[in-house]
Amino acid sequence: MSYPIIICEDNPIQLKKITTLVENYLLFHANFFNLSLAVQTPEEVLKYLKTSNSNNGVYILDIDLKSNIDGIDLASEIRSRDINGNIIFTTTHEEMAPTTLKRKVAAVGFIEKDQTVENYRDELYGTLEYIKKLIESSKEYPKQNFIFEIGNQIFNFDQSEVFSVESSPIPHQLVFSSKHGQYEFYGKLNALESKYSFLFRLNRSCLINPMNIQQVNFHSRDVLLKNGVTKKFSIGKATKLKHALLNL
C-alpha cells in the first residue's frame, strides 16, 4: 500500500518546483508514497477528498491560496475527512504558524519558501521521512481496545482510556481503572498481559497503561497516573519502565 501526496499551491512556478522535488523523492520511495494530486486551487483538493477516502495522506499546502479558502481552512477540512492526514504548510507568511496551532490542524511541518532550493528540498525531504516513520510506527504498534464482561454486559474501552488493571481483594477478580471510573470483573492478570501488548506489568498485582503515566519518580519508585493514583514498582522494573516510556 502506498500513501497519497497532495500538493496545493496557487503559484504555477512554485507548484512546478514542489512537484518536481516530490517526483525526485519518489524515485526512491515510490513503494511507500505516490503523487496523487498537484493543483492550484483548494476546490480541486476538496473534490479529491470527496471521492478518494484518503487515510494517512500527505498534504503540502500553501497558506495564502489567493482564494476565499486559505490553506488553514483547507487543512481544517482535510482533518475532518482524513483524521490521520499529515499536513505540511509551505509559505512566506511565517507569522501564521501560531494560527495553525489555534485552529488545531496539527501540522507536521512548516516550510518557508524564501530559502534556497537546496534548503527547501532538504526540509521537505526530512519532513517526508519523518512522516514515513510515523506511519510505520502506527502500523508496528496497532491500537487495541480493552474489552471485558460483567454478567451479561460487554464493556469496550479505547486504549487511551485505560489507566490500570490490578488484583482485587476478592479472589479471581480484577479492578479496572479508566477515565470513566472503576469496574470489577473476573479475570487473570497473566492472560491480560499476554492479550494486550500496550499494558505494562508494574508489579505482581498491577498492570498499567504507560500512555497514561503523568510522572515517574525512579528514586522512590513511584508512578503517578493521570487519574491521580500512585503505584509502586520494584527496582527490577526501572529499566523496563524507561524503555516502555521511550517507545511511546
PDB file of C-alpha atoms in Angstrom:
ATOM      1  CA  MET A   1       0.000   0.000   0.000  1.00  0.00           C
ATOM      2  CA  SER A   2       1.261   3.496  -0.848  1.00  0.00           C
ATOM      3  CA  TYR A   3       0.115   6.764   0.711  1.00  0.00           C
ATOM      4  CA  PRO A   4      -1.038   9.732  -1.406  1.00  0.00           C
ATOM      5  CA  ILE A   5       0.767  13.057  -1.601  1.00  0.00           C
ATOM      6  CA  ILE A   6      -1.457  16.031  -2.452  1.00  0.00           C
ATOM      7  CA  ILE A   7       0.003  19.437  -3.333  1.00  0.00           C
ATOM      8  CA  CYS A   8      -1.973  22.687  -3.402  1.00  0.00           C
ATOM      9  CA  GLU A   9      -0.087  25.837  -4.463  1.00  0.00           C
ATOM     10  CA  ASP A  10      -1.709  28.726  -6.355  1.00  0.00           C
ATOM     11  CA  ASN A  11       1.561  29.977  -7.900  1.00  0.00           C
ATOM     12  CA  PRO A  12       2.280  27.814 -11.008  1.00  0.00           C
ATOM     13  CA  ILE A  13       6.059  28.314 -10.735  1.00  0.00           C
ATOM     14  CA  GLN A  14       6.080  27.268  -7.066  1.00  0.00           C
ATOM     15  CA  LEU A  15       3.743  24.368  -7.861  1.00  0.00           C
ATOM     16  CA  LYS A  16       6.124  23.127 -10.543  1.00  0.00           C
ATOM     17  CA  LYS A  17       9.091  23.405  -8.149  1.00  0.00           C
ATOM     18  CA  ILE A  18       7.392  21.447  -5.362  1.00  0.00           C
ATOM     19  CA  THR A  19       6.030  18.841  -7.769  1.00  0.00           C
ATOM     20  CA  THR A  20       9.486  18.258  -9.271  1.00  0.00           C
ATOM     21  CA  LEU A  21      11.044  17.880  -5.814  1.00  0.00           C
ATOM     22  CA  VAL A  22       8.372  15.374  -4.794  1.00  0.00           C
ATOM     23  CA  GLU A  23       8.766  13.420  -8.056  1.00  0.00           C
ATOM     24  CA  ASN A  24      12.521  13.204  -7.460  1.00  0.00           C
ATOM     25  CA  TYR A  25      11.907  11.994  -3.904  1.00  0.00           C
ATOM     26  CA  LEU A  26       9.517   9.346  -5.218  1.00  0.00           C
ATOM     27  CA  LEU A  27      12.212   7.873  -7.437  1.00  0.00           C
ATOM     28  CA  PHE A  28      13.437   6.199  -4.250  1.00  0.00           C
ATOM     29  CA  HIS A  29      10.151   5.948  -2.287  1.00  0.00           C
ATOM     30  CA  ALA A  30       7.535   5.043  -4.900  1.00  0.00           C
ATOM     31  CA  ASN A  31       6.625   1.889  -2.970  1.00  0.00           C
ATOM     32  CA  PHE A  32       5.575   3.979   0.050  1.00  0.00           C
ATOM     33  CA  PHE A  33       4.184   7.268  -1.349  1.00  0.00           C
ATOM     34  CA  ASN A  34       2.534   8.285  -4.600  1.00  0.00           C
ATOM     35  CA  LEU A  35       1.858  11.726  -6.063  1.00  0.00           C
ATOM     36  CA  SER A  36      -1.932  11.738  -6.374  1.00  0.00           C
ATOM     37  CA  LEU A  37      -2.698  15.401  -6.981  1.00  0.00           C
ATOM     38  CA  ALA A  38      -0.858  18.663  -7.726  1.00  0.00           C
ATOM     39  CA  VAL A  39      -3.260  21.598  -8.191  1.00  0.00           C
ATOM     40  CA  GLN A  40      -3.589  25.368  -7.793  1.00  0.00           C
ATOM     41  CA  THR A  41      -6.999  25.657  -6.139  1.00  0.00           C
ATOM     42  CA  PRO A  42      -8.368  24.364  -2.801  1.00  0.00           C
ATOM     43  CA  GLU A  43     -11.634  23.433  -4.541  1.00  0.00           C
ATOM     44  CA  GLU A  44      -9.801  20.752  -6.513  1.00  0.00           C
ATOM     45  CA  VAL A  45      -8.435  19.289  -3.288  1.00  0.00           C
ATOM     46  CA  LEU A  46     -11.916  19.262  -1.728  1.00  0.00           C
ATOM     47  CA  LYS A  47     -13.262  17.500  -4.810  1.00  0.00           C
ATOM     48  CA  TYR A  48     -10.487  14.916  -4.499  1.00  0.00           C
ATOM     49  CA  LEU A  49     -11.259  14.350  -0.798  1.00  0.00           C
ATOM     50  CA  LYS A  50     -14.924  13.603  -1.530  1.00  0.00           C
ATOM     51  CA  THR A  51     -14.054  10.668  -3.781  1.00  0.00           C
ATOM     52  CA  SER A  52     -10.707   9.337  -2.562  1.00  0.00           C
ATOM     53  CA  ASN A  53     -11.333   8.058   1.013  1.00  0.00           C
ATOM     54  CA  SER A  54      -7.743   9.009   1.851  1.00  0.00           C
ATOM     55  CA  ASN A  55      -6.105   7.807   5.045  1.00  0.00           C
ATOM     56  CA  ASN A  56      -2.658   8.947   6.206  1.00  0.00           C
ATOM     57  CA  GLY A  57      -2.364  11.202   3.170  1.00  0.00           C
ATOM     58  CA  VAL A  58       0.376  13.840   2.921  1.00  0.00           C
ATOM     59  CA  TYR A  59      -0.920  17.343   2.136  1.00  0.00           C
ATOM     60  CA  ILE A  60       1.580  20.029   1.085  1.00  0.00           C
ATOM     61  CA  LEU A  61      -0.358  23.302   1.278  1.00  0.00           C
ATOM     62  CA  ASP A  62       0.391  26.946   0.635  1.00  0.00           C
ATOM     63  CA  ILE A  63      -1.258  29.067   3.326  1.00  0.00           C
ATOM     64  CA  ASP A  64      -2.134  32.023   1.050  1.00  0.00           C
ATOM     65  CA  LEU A  65      -4.021  30.362  -1.814  1.00  0.00           C
ATOM     66  CA  LYS A  66      -5.488  33.596  -3.265  1.00  0.00           C
ATOM     67  CA  SER A  67      -8.926  32.139  -2.701  1.00  0.00           C
ATOM     68  CA  ASN A  68     -11.842  32.506  -0.297  1.00  0.00           C
ATOM     69  CA  ILE A  69     -10.458  29.266   1.218  1.00  0.00           C
ATOM     70  CA  ASP A  70      -6.945  29.689   2.590  1.00  0.00           C
ATOM     71  CA  GLY A  71      -4.517  26.899   3.434  1.00  0.00           C
ATOM     72  CA  ILE A  72      -5.574  26.752   7.095  1.00  0.00           C
ATOM     73  CA  ASP A  73      -9.265  26.477   6.154  1.00  0.00           C
ATOM     74  CA  LEU A  74      -8.342  23.733   3.707  1.00  0.00           C
ATOM     75  CA  ALA A  75      -6.294  21.950   6.376  1.00  0.00           C
ATOM     76  CA  SER A  76      -9.286  22.000   8.745  1.00  0.00           C
ATOM     77  CA  GLU A  77     -11.438  20.378   6.072  1.00  0.00           C
ATOM     78  CA  ILE A  78      -8.731  17.799   5.370  1.00  0.00           C
ATOM     79  CA  ARG A  79      -8.509  16.991   9.079  1.00  0.00           C
ATOM     80  CA  SER A  80     -12.265  16.304   9.209  1.00  0.00           C
ATOM     81  CA  ARG A  81     -12.058  13.871   6.269  1.00  0.00           C
ATOM     82  CA  ASP A  82      -8.621  12.306   6.784  1.00  0.00           C
ATOM     83  CA  ILE A  83      -8.133  12.355  10.555  1.00  0.00           C
ATOM     84  CA  ASN A  84      -4.663  10.763  10.228  1.00  0.00           C
ATOM     85  CA  GLY A  85      -3.605  13.111   7.432  1.00  0.00           C
ATOM     86  CA  ASN A  86      -0.126  14.666   7.564  1.00  0.00           C
ATOM     87  CA  ILE A  87      -0.190  18.384   6.774  1.00  0.00           C
ATOM     88  CA  ILE A  88       2.856  20.361   5.622  1.00  0.00           C
ATOM     89  CA  PHE A  89       2.477  24.122   5.229  1.00  0.00           C
ATOM     90  CA  THR A  90       4.752  25.925   2.788  1.00  0.00           C
ATOM     91  CA  THR A  91       4.555  29.723   2.866  1.00  0.00           C
ATOM     92  CA  THR A  92       6.228  33.111   3.014  1.00  0.00           C
ATOM     93  CA  HIS A  93       3.951  34.022   5.932  1.00  0.00           C
ATOM     94  CA  GLU A  94       5.982  32.725   8.881  1.00  0.00           C
ATOM     95  CA  GLU A  95       3.807  34.739  11.292  1.00  0.00           C
ATOM     96  CA  MET A  96       0.861  32.441  10.505  1.00  0.00           C
ATOM     97  CA  ALA A  97       2.408  29.486  12.360  1.00  0.00           C
ATOM     98  CA  PRO A  98       0.664  30.253  15.713  1.00  0.00           C
ATOM     99  CA  THR A  99      -2.693  30.416  13.910  1.00  0.00           C
ATOM    100  CA  THR A 100      -2.291  26.815  12.758  1.00  0.00           C
ATOM    101  CA  LEU A 101      -1.961  25.811  16.419  1.00  0.00           C
ATOM    102  CA  LYS A 102      -5.068  27.753  17.442  1.00  0.00           C
ATOM    103  CA  ARG A 103      -7.063  26.132  14.653  1.00  0.00           C
ATOM    104  CA  LYS A 104      -5.863  22.682  15.834  1.00  0.00           C
ATOM    105  CA  VAL A 105      -4.928  21.425  12.370  1.00  0.00           C
ATOM    106  CA  ALA A 106      -1.804  19.707  13.777  1.00  0.00           C
ATOM    107  CA  ALA A 107       0.681  20.445  11.002  1.00  0.00           C
ATOM    108  CA  VAL A 108       3.713  18.157  10.796  1.00  0.00           C
ATOM    109  CA  GLY A 109       5.878  20.750   9.058  1.00  0.00           C
ATOM    110  CA  PHE A 110       6.072  24.480   8.315  1.00  0.00           C
ATOM    111  CA  ILE A 111       8.495  25.192   5.446  1.00  0.00           C
ATOM    112  CA  GLU A 112       9.455  28.716   4.388  1.00  0.00           C
ATOM    113  CA  LYS A 113       9.537  29.471   0.663  1.00  0.00           C
ATOM    114  CA  ASP A 114      12.125  32.238   0.997  1.00  0.00           C
ATOM    115  CA  GLN A 115      15.186  29.999   1.078  1.00  0.00           C
ATOM    116  CA  THR A 116      17.459  28.284  -1.408  1.00  0.00           C
ATOM    117  CA  VAL A 117      16.100  25.364  -3.407  1.00  0.00           C
ATOM    118  CA  GLU A 118      18.630  23.103  -1.690  1.00  0.00           C
ATOM    119  CA  ASN A 119      17.495  24.087   1.819  1.00  0.00           C
ATOM    120  CA  TYR A 120      13.838  23.859   0.809  1.00  0.00           C
ATOM    121  CA  ARG A 121      14.457  20.383  -0.635  1.00  0.00           C
ATOM    122  CA  ASP A 122      16.269  19.218   2.497  1.00  0.00           C
ATOM    123  CA  GLU A 123      13.431  20.431   4.766  1.00  0.00           C
ATOM    124  CA  LEU A 124      10.778  18.860   2.564  1.00  0.00           C
ATOM    125  CA  TYR A 125      12.562  15.518   2.287  1.00  0.00           C
ATOM    126  CA  GLY A 126      13.304  15.488   6.013  1.00  0.00           C
ATOM    127  CA  THR A 127       9.632  16.081   6.788  1.00  0.00           C
ATOM    128  CA  LEU A 128       8.541  13.320   4.384  1.00  0.00           C
ATOM    129  CA  GLU A 129      10.988  10.923   6.055  1.00  0.00           C
ATOM    130  CA  TYR A 130       9.554  11.864   9.460  1.00  0.00           C
ATOM    131  CA  ILE A 131       6.010  11.191   8.199  1.00  0.00           C
ATOM    132  CA  LYS A 132       7.154   7.837   6.808  1.00  0.00           C
ATOM    133  CA  LYS A 133       8.464   6.855  10.260  1.00  0.00           C
ATOM    134  CA  LEU A 134       5.212   7.971  11.920  1.00  0.00           C
ATOM    135  CA  ILE A 135       3.144   5.821   9.573  1.00  0.00           C
ATOM    136  CA  GLU A 136       5.444   2.827  10.003  1.00  0.00           C
ATOM    137  CA  SER A 137       5.287   3.194  13.802  1.00  0.00           C
ATOM    138  CA  SER A 138       1.490   3.297  13.762  1.00  0.00           C
ATOM    139  CA  LYS A 139       1.449   0.014  11.837  1.00  0.00           C
ATOM    140  CA  GLU A 140       4.061  -1.552  14.102  1.00  0.00           C
ATOM    141  CA  TYR A 141       2.123  -0.710  17.265  1.00  0.00           C
ATOM    142  CA  PRO A 142      -1.539  -1.155  16.331  1.00  0.00           C
ATOM    143  CA  LYS A 143      -4.160   0.279  18.624  1.00  0.00           C
ATOM    144  CA  GLN A 144      -6.112  -2.166  20.801  1.00  0.00           C
ATOM    145  CA  ASN A 145      -9.417  -1.750  22.579  1.00  0.00           C
ATOM    146  CA  PHE A 146      -9.729  -3.170  26.086  1.00  0.00           C
ATOM    147  CA  ILE A 147     -12.774  -5.452  26.364  1.00  0.00           C
ATOM    148  CA  PHE A 148     -14.218  -7.367  29.334  1.00  0.00           C
ATOM    149  CA  GLU A 149     -17.508  -8.836  30.519  1.00  0.00           C
ATOM    150  CA  ILE A 150     -19.531  -8.280  33.686  1.00  0.00           C
ATOM    151  CA  GLY A 151     -22.509 -10.630  33.803  1.00  0.00           C
ATOM    152  CA  ASN A 152     -24.444 -10.189  30.558  1.00  0.00           C
ATOM    153  CA  GLN A 153     -22.744  -6.900  29.692  1.00  0.00           C
ATOM    154  CA  ILE A 154     -19.698  -6.370  27.469  1.00  0.00           C
ATOM    155  CA  PHE A 155     -17.572  -3.249  28.060  1.00  0.00           C
ATOM    156  CA  ASN A 156     -15.362  -1.833  25.316  1.00  0.00           C
ATOM    157  CA  PHE A 157     -12.780   0.855  26.154  1.00  0.00           C
ATOM    158  CA  ASP A 158     -10.422   2.718  23.875  1.00  0.00           C
ATOM    159  CA  GLN A 159      -6.748   2.086  24.680  1.00  0.00           C
ATOM    160  CA  SER A 160      -6.280   5.749  25.679  1.00  0.00           C
ATOM    161  CA  GLU A 161      -8.985   5.398  28.372  1.00  0.00           C
ATOM    162  CA  VAL A 162      -7.198   2.602  30.253  1.00  0.00           C
ATOM    163  CA  PHE A 163      -5.247   3.516  33.410  1.00  0.00           C
ATOM    164  CA  SER A 164      -4.612   0.253  35.236  1.00  0.00           C
ATOM    165  CA  VAL A 165      -5.780  -3.285  35.978  1.00  0.00           C
ATOM    166  CA  GLU A 166      -4.913  -4.844  39.338  1.00  0.00           C
ATOM    167  CA  SER A 167      -5.814  -7.738  41.594  1.00  0.00           C
ATOM    168  CA  SER A 168      -8.880  -7.309  43.791  1.00  0.00           C
ATOM    169  CA  PRO A 169      -9.082  -8.400  47.457  1.00  0.00           C
ATOM    170  CA  ILE A 170     -11.853 -10.698  46.197  1.00  0.00           C
ATOM    171  CA  PRO A 171     -10.287 -13.917  44.819  1.00  0.00           C
ATOM    172  CA  HIS A 172     -10.140 -14.217  40.996  1.00  0.00           C
ATOM    173  CA  GLN A 173     -11.434 -10.679  40.495  1.00  0.00           C
ATOM    174  CA  LEU A 174      -9.656  -7.710  38.938  1.00  0.00           C
ATOM    175  CA  VAL A 175     -10.146  -3.957  39.382  1.00  0.00           C
ATOM    176  CA  PHE A 176     -10.085  -1.982  36.142  1.00  0.00           C
ATOM    177  CA  SER A 177      -9.497   1.801  36.369  1.00  0.00           C
ATOM    178  CA  SER A 178     -10.394   4.051  33.448  1.00  0.00           C
ATOM    179  CA  LYS A 179     -11.160   7.675  32.656  1.00  0.00           C
ATOM    180  CA  HIS A 180     -14.781   6.825  33.397  1.00  0.00           C
ATOM    181  CA  GLY A 181     -14.336   5.131  36.778  1.00  0.00           C
ATOM    182  CA  GLN A 182     -13.620   1.682  38.198  1.00  0.00           C
ATOM    183  CA  TYR A 183     -15.068  -1.713  37.279  1.00  0.00           C
ATOM    184  CA  GLU A 184     -14.569  -5.172  38.782  1.00  0.00           C
ATOM    185  CA  PHE A 185     -14.673  -8.335  36.696  1.00  0.00           C
ATOM    186  CA  TYR A 186     -13.380 -11.896  36.776  1.00  0.00           C
ATOM    187  CA  GLY A 187     -10.061 -12.492  35.061  1.00  0.00           C
ATOM    188  CA  LYS A 188      -6.336 -13.175  35.328  1.00  0.00           C
ATOM    189  CA  LEU A 189      -3.559 -10.608  35.050  1.00  0.00           C
ATOM    190  CA  ASN A 190      -1.279 -13.004  33.183  1.00  0.00           C
ATOM    191  CA  ALA A 191      -3.912 -13.567  30.498  1.00  0.00           C
ATOM    192  CA  LEU A 192      -4.493  -9.819  30.093  1.00  0.00           C
ATOM    193  CA  GLU A 193      -0.760  -9.116  29.934  1.00  0.00           C
ATOM    194  CA  SER A 194      -0.438 -11.615  27.071  1.00  0.00           C
ATOM    195  CA  LYS A 195      -3.517 -10.342  25.244  1.00  0.00           C
ATOM    196  CA  TYR A 196      -2.929  -6.583  25.462  1.00  0.00           C
ATOM    197  CA  SER A 197       0.543  -5.581  24.322  1.00  0.00           C
ATOM    198  CA  PHE A 198       0.107  -1.957  25.448  1.00  0.00           C
ATOM    199  CA  LEU A 199      -0.169  -2.946  29.137  1.00  0.00           C
ATOM    200  CA  PHE A 200       2.971  -2.903  31.291  1.00  0.00           C
ATOM    201  CA  ARG A 201       3.486  -5.178  34.302  1.00  0.00           C
ATOM    202  CA  LEU A 202       4.378  -2.727  37.056  1.00  0.00           C
ATOM    203  CA  ASN A 203       4.426  -5.295  39.855  1.00  0.00           C
ATOM    204  CA  ARG A 204       2.995  -8.739  40.659  1.00  0.00           C
ATOM    205  CA  SER A 205      -0.530  -7.447  41.142  1.00  0.00           C
ATOM    206  CA  CYS A 206      -0.782  -4.483  38.764  1.00  0.00           C
ATOM    207  CA  LEU A 207      -0.742  -3.729  35.026  1.00  0.00           C
ATOM    208  CA  ILE A 208      -0.679  -0.100  33.841  1.00  0.00           C
ATOM    209  CA  ASN A 209      -1.008   1.769  30.555  1.00  0.00           C
ATOM    210  CA  PRO A 210       2.246   3.777  30.108  1.00  0.00           C
ATOM    211  CA  MET A 211       0.331   6.192  27.861  1.00  0.00           C
ATOM    212  CA  ASN A 212      -1.436   7.472  30.980  1.00  0.00           C
ATOM    213  CA  ILE A 213       1.613   7.973  33.175  1.00  0.00           C
ATOM    214  CA  GLN A 214       1.899  11.557  34.387  1.00  0.00           C
ATOM    215  CA  GLN A 215       5.142  11.282  36.371  1.00  0.00           C
ATOM    216  CA  VAL A 216       7.721   8.691  37.406  1.00  0.00           C
ATOM    217  CA  ASN A 217       9.974   9.033  40.446  1.00  0.00           C
ATOM    218  CA  PHE A 218      12.759   6.490  39.987  1.00  0.00           C
ATOM    219  CA  HIS A 219      14.252   7.331  43.381  1.00  0.00           C
ATOM    220  CA  SER A 220      11.119   6.462  45.380  1.00  0.00           C
ATOM    221  CA  ARG A 221       9.941   4.041  42.641  1.00  0.00           C
ATOM    222  CA  ASP A 222       6.530   5.681  42.341  1.00  0.00           C
ATOM    223  CA  VAL A 223       4.396   6.035  39.216  1.00  0.00           C
ATOM    224  CA  LEU A 224       1.761   8.776  39.230  1.00  0.00           C
ATOM    225  CA  LEU A 225      -1.045   8.055  36.777  1.00  0.00           C
ATOM    226  CA  LYS A 226      -3.175  10.752  35.142  1.00  0.00           C
ATOM    227  CA  ASN A 227      -6.108   9.859  37.396  1.00  0.00           C
ATOM    228  CA  GLY A 228      -4.054  10.974  40.411  1.00  0.00           C
ATOM    229  CA  VAL A 229      -3.376   7.439  41.697  1.00  0.00           C
ATOM    230  CA  THR A 230       0.183   6.439  42.664  1.00  0.00           C
ATOM    231  CA  LYS A 231       1.533   2.905  42.100  1.00  0.00           C
ATOM    232  CA  LYS A 232       4.774   1.337  43.322  1.00  0.00           C
ATOM    233  CA  PHE A 233       7.254  -0.591  41.181  1.00  0.00           C
ATOM    234  CA  SER A 234      10.280  -2.698  42.110  1.00  0.00           C
ATOM    235  CA  ILE A 235      13.855  -1.688  41.317  1.00  0.00           C
ATOM    236  CA  GLY A 236      13.985  -4.531  38.799  1.00  0.00           C
ATOM    237  CA  LYS A 237      11.253  -2.850  36.732  1.00  0.00           C
ATOM    238  CA  ALA A 238      13.025   0.518  36.433  1.00  0.00           C
ATOM    239  CA  THR A 239      14.908  -0.172  33.188  1.00  0.00           C
ATOM    240  CA  LYS A 240      11.923  -1.833  31.509  1.00  0.00           C
ATOM    241  CA  LEU A 241       9.708   1.083  32.527  1.00  0.00           C
ATOM    242  CA  LYS A 242      12.138   3.579  30.991  1.00  0.00           C
ATOM    243  CA  HIS A 243      12.106   1.586  27.735  1.00  0.00           C
ATOM    244  CA  ALA A 244       8.305   1.444  27.749  1.00  0.00           C
ATOM    245  CA  LEU A 245       8.134   5.238  28.089  1.00  0.00           C
ATOM    246  CA  LEU A 246      10.741   5.814  25.370  1.00  0.00           C
ATOM    247  CA  ASN A 247       8.840   3.514  22.996  1.00  0.00           C
ATOM    248  CA  LEU A 248       5.803   5.796  23.267  1.00  0.00           C
TER     249      LEU A 248
END
